[in-house]
Amino acid sequence: MQNTIKTTLRVGIVGYGNLGKGVEMAISQNPDLTLVGIFTRRSPKDIDSKATVIALDQIQEYKGLVDVMILCGGSAKDLPEQVSQISSMFHTVDSFDTHAKIPDYFDMVDKVTKQNNTLSLISTGWDPGLFSIARLLGQSILPVSHEYTFWGEGLSQGHSDAIRRVEGVKMGVQYTIPKKEAIELVRNGNNPSLSNADRHQRVCYVVAEPQADKDLIETTIKQMPNYFAEYHTSVHFISEEKMLEDHNKMPHGGMVITSGKTASGSQHRMEFSLHLDSNPEFTASVLVAFTRAIGKLASEGQVGARTVFDIPLGYLSSKSAADLRKEIL
């Protein structure tokens, strides 16, 4: 009988911030994935990792040596600038999280990947990502319903990244705080009409550069579309010492609640919630699971852009379909 050789999926990491470091850790827990290297815009010698570190401008030399690139840049600028180039050479997975821009982002990636016979999964993580799946399940199972998403309490990586890109900001973090009274209304079955702003407030802590115009920084943050303009946002300027002491962790979480009725009038509530000690580490774990799925779909010859809605859940697992039926179903 011929022996079957089990191959591993060869993975690259693009970007080595908090998310990239989380992806490196997540890969170490998945023996069917092999980390080929970390690709960075910084000098490779400045990256503290036991993995192979490669300058980003050498990424084309790894075409054929990496199966899937996990893009770990920010949604504000990094991903829109990098994805078209990298997805023209590699299958990719990313966590683009600017909800309002996802349709245009998808169309751009879909065009590039179809032209180059590659496959890319966009907007993967927990929201968009797992929460998107929870919303889809709720609306599909309870078509006569109301769906509510609450984020936090927690530190948002994407929003914090957006703050740090404001001129004059040396350090910055943003916390999303759900309004308890809004959650209570939903759980009581009142089905209130609530905008995202009605459900949350955003609290920012900023360390300004010396001589920076703090009033201009605050105004710029509060008027930033897709991030802060639509919300009640407060900006607090603190010292660098206070930032390092009080805001050095990255917790997060949230919930999706679907409240609806079946035809007899019976009331039902579906909830999916997360409580995360480390936002980037958990997000990275989601990216890695979906990277496995993209590897499987790519091996079947699929090309183009995909979202979490297009991924068979069984493809996230390293187990065979038979084992999943036996052990989990």
Short mmCIF file of C-alpha atoms in Angstrom, two decimals:
data_model
loop_
_atom_site.label_atom_id
_atom_site.label_comp_id
_atom_site.label_asym_id
_atom_site.label_seq_id
_atom_site.Cartn_x
_atom_site.Cartn_y
_atom_site.Cartn_z
CA MET A 1 0.00 0.00 0.00
CA GLN A 2 1.36 3.40 -0.96
CA ASN A 3 2.19 5.71 1.93
CA THR A 4 0.39 9.04 2.05
CA ILE A 5 2.68 11.98 2.74
CA LYS A 6 0.99 14.64 4.85
CA THR A 7 2.00 18.09 3.67
CA THR A 8 1.76 21.30 5.63
CA LEU A 9 0.42 24.63 4.43
CA ARG A 10 3.25 27.11 3.92
CA VAL A 11 2.37 30.49 5.40
CA GLY A 12 3.92 33.95 5.35
CA ILE A 13 3.17 36.87 7.66
CA VAL A 14 3.16 40.40 6.24
CA GLY A 15 3.63 42.95 9.01
CA TYR A 16 4.86 42.33 12.52
CA GLY A 17 2.85 44.50 14.84
CA ASN A 18 0.58 43.10 17.54
CA LEU A 19 -1.51 41.15 15.04
CA GLY A 20 1.51 39.73 13.22
CA LYS A 21 3.01 38.58 16.52
CA GLY A 22 -0.32 36.95 17.39
CA VAL A 23 -0.36 35.12 14.06
CA GLU A 24 3.14 33.79 14.72
CA MET A 25 1.96 32.42 18.06
CA ALA A 26 -1.20 30.94 16.55
CA ILE A 27 0.72 29.12 13.82
CA SER A 28 2.86 27.48 16.53
CA GLN A 29 -0.31 25.79 17.84
CA ASN A 30 -1.26 24.38 14.43
CA PRO A 31 1.16 21.65 13.31
CA ASP A 32 -0.38 21.45 9.84
CA LEU A 33 0.83 25.01 9.14
CA THR A 34 4.46 26.02 8.60
CA LEU A 35 5.70 29.59 8.94
CA VAL A 36 8.02 30.32 6.02
CA GLY A 37 8.85 33.84 7.08
CA ILE A 38 7.84 37.26 8.33
CA PHE A 39 7.85 40.05 5.73
CA THR A 40 8.39 43.55 7.10
CA ARG A 41 8.93 47.13 5.97
CA ARG A 42 11.33 47.55 8.88
CA SER A 43 14.90 46.35 8.84
CA PRO A 44 14.79 42.56 9.38
CA LYS A 45 17.52 42.83 12.00
CA ASP A 46 15.18 44.96 14.13
CA ILE A 47 12.56 42.18 14.37
CA ASP A 48 12.79 40.05 17.51
CA SER A 49 11.64 36.65 16.29
CA LYS A 50 13.10 33.17 15.89
CA ALA A 51 11.41 32.94 12.49
CA THR A 52 13.04 33.91 9.21
CA VAL A 53 12.55 37.66 8.68
CA ILE A 54 12.56 39.08 5.15
CA ALA A 55 12.39 42.62 3.81
CA LEU A 56 8.98 43.29 2.29
CA ASP A 57 10.48 44.46 -1.00
CA GLN A 58 11.83 40.92 -1.50
CA ILE A 59 8.41 39.28 -1.22
CA GLN A 60 8.19 38.50 -4.95
CA GLU A 61 11.19 36.17 -4.53
CA TYR A 62 8.99 33.86 -2.44
CA LYS A 63 6.38 33.28 -5.11
CA GLY A 64 5.87 29.52 -5.23
CA LEU A 65 7.46 29.09 -1.80
CA VAL A 66 4.53 30.42 0.24
CA ASP A 67 0.98 29.08 -0.15
CA VAL A 68 -0.91 31.79 1.75
CA MET A 69 0.19 35.23 2.94
CA ILE A 70 -1.55 36.56 6.06
CA LEU A 71 -1.68 40.36 5.79
CA CYS A 72 -1.44 41.95 9.24
CA GLY A 73 -1.43 45.67 8.41
CA GLY A 74 -3.98 48.27 9.41
CA SER A 75 -7.18 48.86 7.49
CA ALA A 76 -6.78 52.63 7.21
CA LYS A 77 -3.79 52.60 4.84
CA ASP A 78 -1.71 49.40 4.90
CA LEU A 79 -4.17 46.86 3.54
CA PRO A 80 -5.62 48.96 0.69
CA GLU A 81 -2.07 49.75 -0.46
CA GLN A 82 -0.64 46.24 -0.07
CA VAL A 83 -3.40 43.81 -0.95
CA SER A 84 -3.53 44.47 -4.69
CA GLN A 85 0.20 43.87 -5.09
CA ILE A 86 0.49 40.86 -2.79
CA SER A 87 -2.71 39.13 -3.91
CA SER A 88 -1.43 39.30 -7.49
CA MET A 89 1.32 36.87 -6.46
CA PHE A 90 -0.05 34.90 -3.49
CA HIS A 91 -3.26 33.64 -1.97
CA THR A 92 -4.01 36.00 0.94
CA VAL A 93 -6.04 36.38 4.11
CA ASP A 94 -6.63 39.76 5.77
CA SER A 95 -8.65 41.45 8.49
CA PHE A 96 -9.84 44.60 6.69
CA ASP A 97 -12.39 45.99 9.15
CA THR A 98 -13.73 49.27 7.77
CA HIS A 99 -17.29 47.98 7.39
CA ALA A 100 -18.53 50.78 5.14
CA LYS A 101 -15.74 50.18 2.62
CA ILE A 102 -15.89 46.37 2.46
CA PRO A 103 -17.96 46.19 -0.78
CA ASP A 104 -15.48 48.37 -2.71
CA TYR A 105 -12.52 46.60 -1.12
CA PHE A 106 -13.97 43.22 -2.11
CA ASP A 107 -14.49 44.33 -5.71
CA MET A 108 -10.90 45.55 -5.97
CA VAL A 109 -9.43 42.35 -4.56
CA ASP A 110 -11.76 40.19 -6.66
CA LYS A 111 -10.57 41.87 -9.84
CA VAL A 112 -6.87 41.45 -9.01
CA THR A 113 -7.15 37.84 -7.90
CA LYS A 114 -9.21 36.70 -10.88
CA GLN A 115 -6.68 38.30 -13.23
CA ASN A 116 -3.83 36.43 -11.49
CA ASN A 117 -5.54 33.13 -10.61
CA THR A 118 -5.16 33.65 -6.87
CA LEU A 119 -7.61 33.40 -3.99
CA SER A 120 -8.07 35.99 -1.22
CA LEU A 121 -10.20 36.02 1.89
CA ILE A 122 -10.94 39.54 3.12
CA SER A 123 -12.32 40.99 6.36
CA THR A 124 -11.61 38.00 8.58
CA GLY A 125 -11.47 38.19 12.36
CA TRP A 126 -14.21 38.45 14.93
CA ASP A 127 -15.96 41.54 13.57
CA PRO A 128 -16.09 41.46 10.66
CA GLY A 129 -15.77 37.69 10.72
CA LEU A 130 -17.31 35.59 13.49
CA PHE A 131 -19.86 38.26 14.38
CA SER A 132 -20.80 38.47 10.70
CA ILE A 133 -21.58 34.75 10.75
CA ALA A 134 -23.63 35.20 13.94
CA ARG A 135 -25.63 37.98 12.28
CA LEU A 136 -26.21 35.84 9.21
CA LEU A 137 -27.42 32.90 11.31
CA GLY A 138 -29.76 35.06 13.36
CA GLN A 139 -31.36 36.79 10.39
CA SER A 140 -31.69 33.54 8.42
CA ILE A 141 -33.21 31.47 11.24
CA LEU A 142 -35.44 34.26 12.55
CA PRO A 143 -36.46 36.30 9.50
CA VAL A 144 -38.91 38.30 11.63
CA SER A 145 -36.36 39.69 14.05
CA HIS A 146 -34.12 42.54 15.12
CA GLU A 147 -30.35 42.15 15.28
CA TYR A 148 -28.05 44.10 17.57
CA THR A 149 -24.27 44.11 17.72
CA PHE A 150 -22.45 45.44 20.76
CA TRP A 151 -18.66 45.90 20.84
CA GLY A 152 -16.59 46.06 24.01
CA GLU A 153 -15.73 46.89 26.56
CA GLY A 154 -12.37 46.77 24.94
CA LEU A 155 -9.51 48.27 23.04
CA SER A 156 -10.07 48.47 19.28
CA GLN A 157 -6.93 47.81 17.23
CA GLY A 158 -8.27 49.41 14.06
CA HIS A 159 -9.53 52.55 15.76
CA SER A 160 -6.38 52.86 17.85
CA ASP A 161 -4.31 52.55 14.67
CA ALA A 162 -6.40 55.32 13.10
CA ILE A 163 -5.72 57.59 16.09
CA ARG A 164 -1.98 56.98 15.92
CA ARG A 165 -1.93 58.10 12.29
CA VAL A 166 -3.23 61.56 13.20
CA GLU A 167 -0.51 64.19 12.91
CA GLY A 168 0.88 65.13 16.32
CA VAL A 169 -0.12 61.87 18.04
CA LYS A 170 2.77 59.99 19.63
CA MET A 171 0.72 57.22 21.26
CA GLY A 172 -2.99 56.51 21.27
CA VAL A 173 -5.59 53.92 22.18
CA GLN A 174 -9.35 53.79 21.82
CA TYR A 175 -11.86 51.89 23.92
CA THR A 176 -15.33 50.99 22.72
CA ILE A 177 -17.84 50.97 25.58
CA PRO A 178 -21.33 49.47 25.12
CA LYS A 179 -24.15 51.32 26.81
CA LYS A 180 -25.65 49.06 29.48
CA GLU A 181 -29.10 50.59 29.19
CA ALA A 182 -29.19 49.69 25.49
CA ILE A 183 -28.26 46.04 26.19
CA GLU A 184 -31.00 45.84 28.81
CA LEU A 185 -33.61 47.15 26.38
CA VAL A 186 -32.64 44.51 23.84
CA ARG A 187 -32.61 41.60 26.29
CA ASN A 188 -36.03 42.62 27.59
CA GLY A 189 -37.44 42.06 24.11
CA ASN A 190 -38.33 45.70 23.53
CA ASN A 191 -36.73 45.61 20.05
CA PRO A 192 -35.68 49.27 20.20
CA SER A 193 -34.44 51.11 17.15
CA LEU A 194 -30.79 51.77 17.99
CA SER A 195 -28.00 53.11 15.84
CA ASN A 196 -24.40 52.08 16.51
CA ALA A 197 -23.98 55.44 18.24
CA ASP A 198 -26.99 54.73 20.46
CA ARG A 199 -25.34 51.48 21.56
CA HIS A 200 -21.77 52.65 22.18
CA GLN A 201 -19.45 55.42 23.17
CA ARG A 202 -15.81 55.74 22.15
CA VAL A 203 -13.16 56.80 24.65
CA CYS A 204 -9.71 57.81 23.37
CA TYR A 205 -6.47 58.26 25.31
CA VAL A 206 -3.73 60.17 23.52
CA VAL A 207 -0.11 61.09 24.15
CA ALA A 208 0.63 64.15 22.05
CA GLU A 209 3.98 65.04 20.55
CA PRO A 210 5.69 68.06 22.14
CA GLN A 211 4.34 71.31 20.68
CA ALA A 212 1.45 69.49 18.99
CA ASP A 213 -1.89 71.28 18.68
CA LYS A 214 -4.09 69.26 21.03
CA ASP A 215 -7.28 71.02 19.96
CA LEU A 216 -6.57 70.13 16.34
CA ILE A 217 -5.79 66.51 17.28
CA GLU A 218 -9.07 66.22 19.20
CA THR A 219 -11.08 67.76 16.36
CA THR A 220 -9.39 65.54 13.76
CA ILE A 221 -10.17 62.40 15.75
CA LYS A 222 -13.78 63.32 16.45
CA GLN A 223 -14.44 64.19 12.80
CA MET A 224 -12.82 61.05 11.35
CA PRO A 225 -15.43 59.34 9.10
CA ASN A 226 -16.14 55.61 9.55
CA TYR A 227 -14.33 55.65 12.89
CA PHE A 228 -15.49 58.43 15.23
CA ALA A 229 -17.66 61.02 13.49
CA GLU A 230 -20.89 59.08 14.03
CA TYR A 231 -20.30 58.41 17.75
CA HIS A 232 -20.16 60.16 21.08
CA THR A 233 -16.36 60.35 21.34
CA SER A 234 -14.25 61.68 24.19
CA VAL A 235 -10.52 62.37 23.87
CA HIS A 236 -8.28 62.44 26.94
CA PHE A 237 -4.66 63.61 26.77
CA ILE A 238 -2.36 61.80 29.19
CA SER A 239 1.36 61.38 29.80
CA GLU A 240 3.45 58.70 28.16
CA GLU A 241 4.10 57.18 31.59
CA LYS A 242 0.36 56.96 32.27
CA MET A 243 -0.22 55.37 28.86
CA LEU A 244 2.39 52.68 29.45
CA GLU A 245 1.12 52.01 32.97
CA ASP A 246 -2.64 51.93 32.43
CA HIS A 247 -3.14 51.03 28.77
CA ASN A 248 -0.60 48.32 28.00
CA LYS A 249 -3.10 45.49 27.52
CA MET A 250 -5.52 44.79 24.69
CA PRO A 251 -8.74 43.25 26.02
CA HIS A 252 -11.91 43.24 23.97
CA GLY A 253 -15.14 41.40 23.31
CA GLY A 254 -18.76 41.97 22.52
CA MET A 255 -21.96 40.24 21.52
CA VAL A 256 -24.47 39.76 18.74
CA ILE A 257 -28.09 39.48 19.87
CA THR A 258 -30.93 38.49 17.56
CA SER A 259 -34.40 38.92 19.03
CA GLY A 260 -37.32 37.63 16.99
CA LYS A 261 -40.58 35.73 16.75
CA THR A 262 -41.73 32.58 14.99
CA ALA A 263 -45.12 32.43 13.27
CA SER A 264 -47.12 31.65 16.43
CA GLY A 265 -45.78 34.75 18.13
CA SER A 266 -43.33 32.89 20.37
CA GLN A 267 -40.39 35.09 21.33
CA HIS A 268 -36.80 33.88 20.84
CA ARG A 269 -33.37 35.34 21.50
CA MET A 270 -30.05 34.19 20.04
CA GLU A 271 -26.77 35.44 21.50
CA PHE A 272 -23.14 35.01 20.51
CA SER A 273 -20.57 36.63 22.78
CA LEU A 274 -16.80 36.91 23.19
CA HIS A 275 -14.65 37.86 26.17
CA LEU A 276 -11.04 38.30 25.11
CA ASP A 277 -7.93 38.87 27.20
CA SER A 278 -6.01 39.75 24.04
CA ASN A 279 -7.78 41.14 21.00
CA PRO A 280 -4.83 40.67 18.60
CA GLU A 281 -4.05 37.13 19.76
CA PHE A 282 -7.66 36.00 19.31
CA THR A 283 -8.02 37.81 15.98
CA ALA A 284 -4.81 36.13 14.86
CA SER A 285 -6.20 32.74 15.80
CA VAL A 286 -9.25 33.40 13.63
CA LEU A 287 -7.03 34.45 10.73
CA VAL A 288 -4.99 31.27 11.01
CA ALA A 289 -8.06 29.01 11.03
CA PHE A 290 -9.39 30.72 7.91
CA THR A 291 -5.94 30.52 6.31
CA ARG A 292 -6.26 26.74 6.48
CA ALA A 293 -9.62 27.00 4.71
CA ILE A 294 -8.21 29.21 1.96
CA GLY A 295 -5.42 26.68 1.44
CA LYS A 296 -8.00 23.94 0.94
CA LEU A 297 -10.13 26.03 -1.44
CA ALA A 298 -7.08 27.12 -3.42
CA SER A 299 -6.03 23.48 -3.83
CA GLU A 300 -9.45 22.92 -5.44
CA GLY A 301 -8.65 25.60 -8.01
CA GLN A 302 -10.84 28.40 -6.69
CA VAL A 303 -9.82 31.98 -7.49
CA GLY A 304 -11.16 35.44 -6.67
CA ALA A 305 -12.14 37.22 -3.47
CA ARG A 306 -14.08 35.56 -0.67
CA THR A 307 -15.64 36.50 2.66
CA VAL A 308 -16.40 34.33 5.69
CA PHE A 309 -19.85 33.69 4.20
CA ASP A 310 -18.22 31.70 1.39
CA ILE A 311 -16.16 29.35 3.58
CA PRO A 312 -17.43 25.88 4.57
CA LEU A 313 -17.03 25.69 8.34
CA GLY A 314 -15.50 22.24 8.12
CA TYR A 315 -12.61 23.71 6.15
CA LEU A 316 -11.51 25.68 9.23
CA SER A 317 -10.55 22.48 11.02
CA SER A 318 -7.44 20.38 10.62
CA LYS A 319 -9.63 17.30 11.15
CA SER A 320 -11.07 15.27 8.28
CA ALA A 321 -14.73 15.48 7.36
CA ALA A 322 -15.21 11.96 8.69
CA ASP A 323 -13.66 12.87 12.04
CA LEU A 324 -15.79 15.99 12.30
CA ARG A 325 -18.95 13.95 11.70
CA LYS A 326 -17.87 11.44 14.33
CA GLU A 327 -16.53 13.77 17.01
CA ILE A 328 -18.44 17.04 16.74
CA LEU A 329 -21.63 16.71 14.69
#
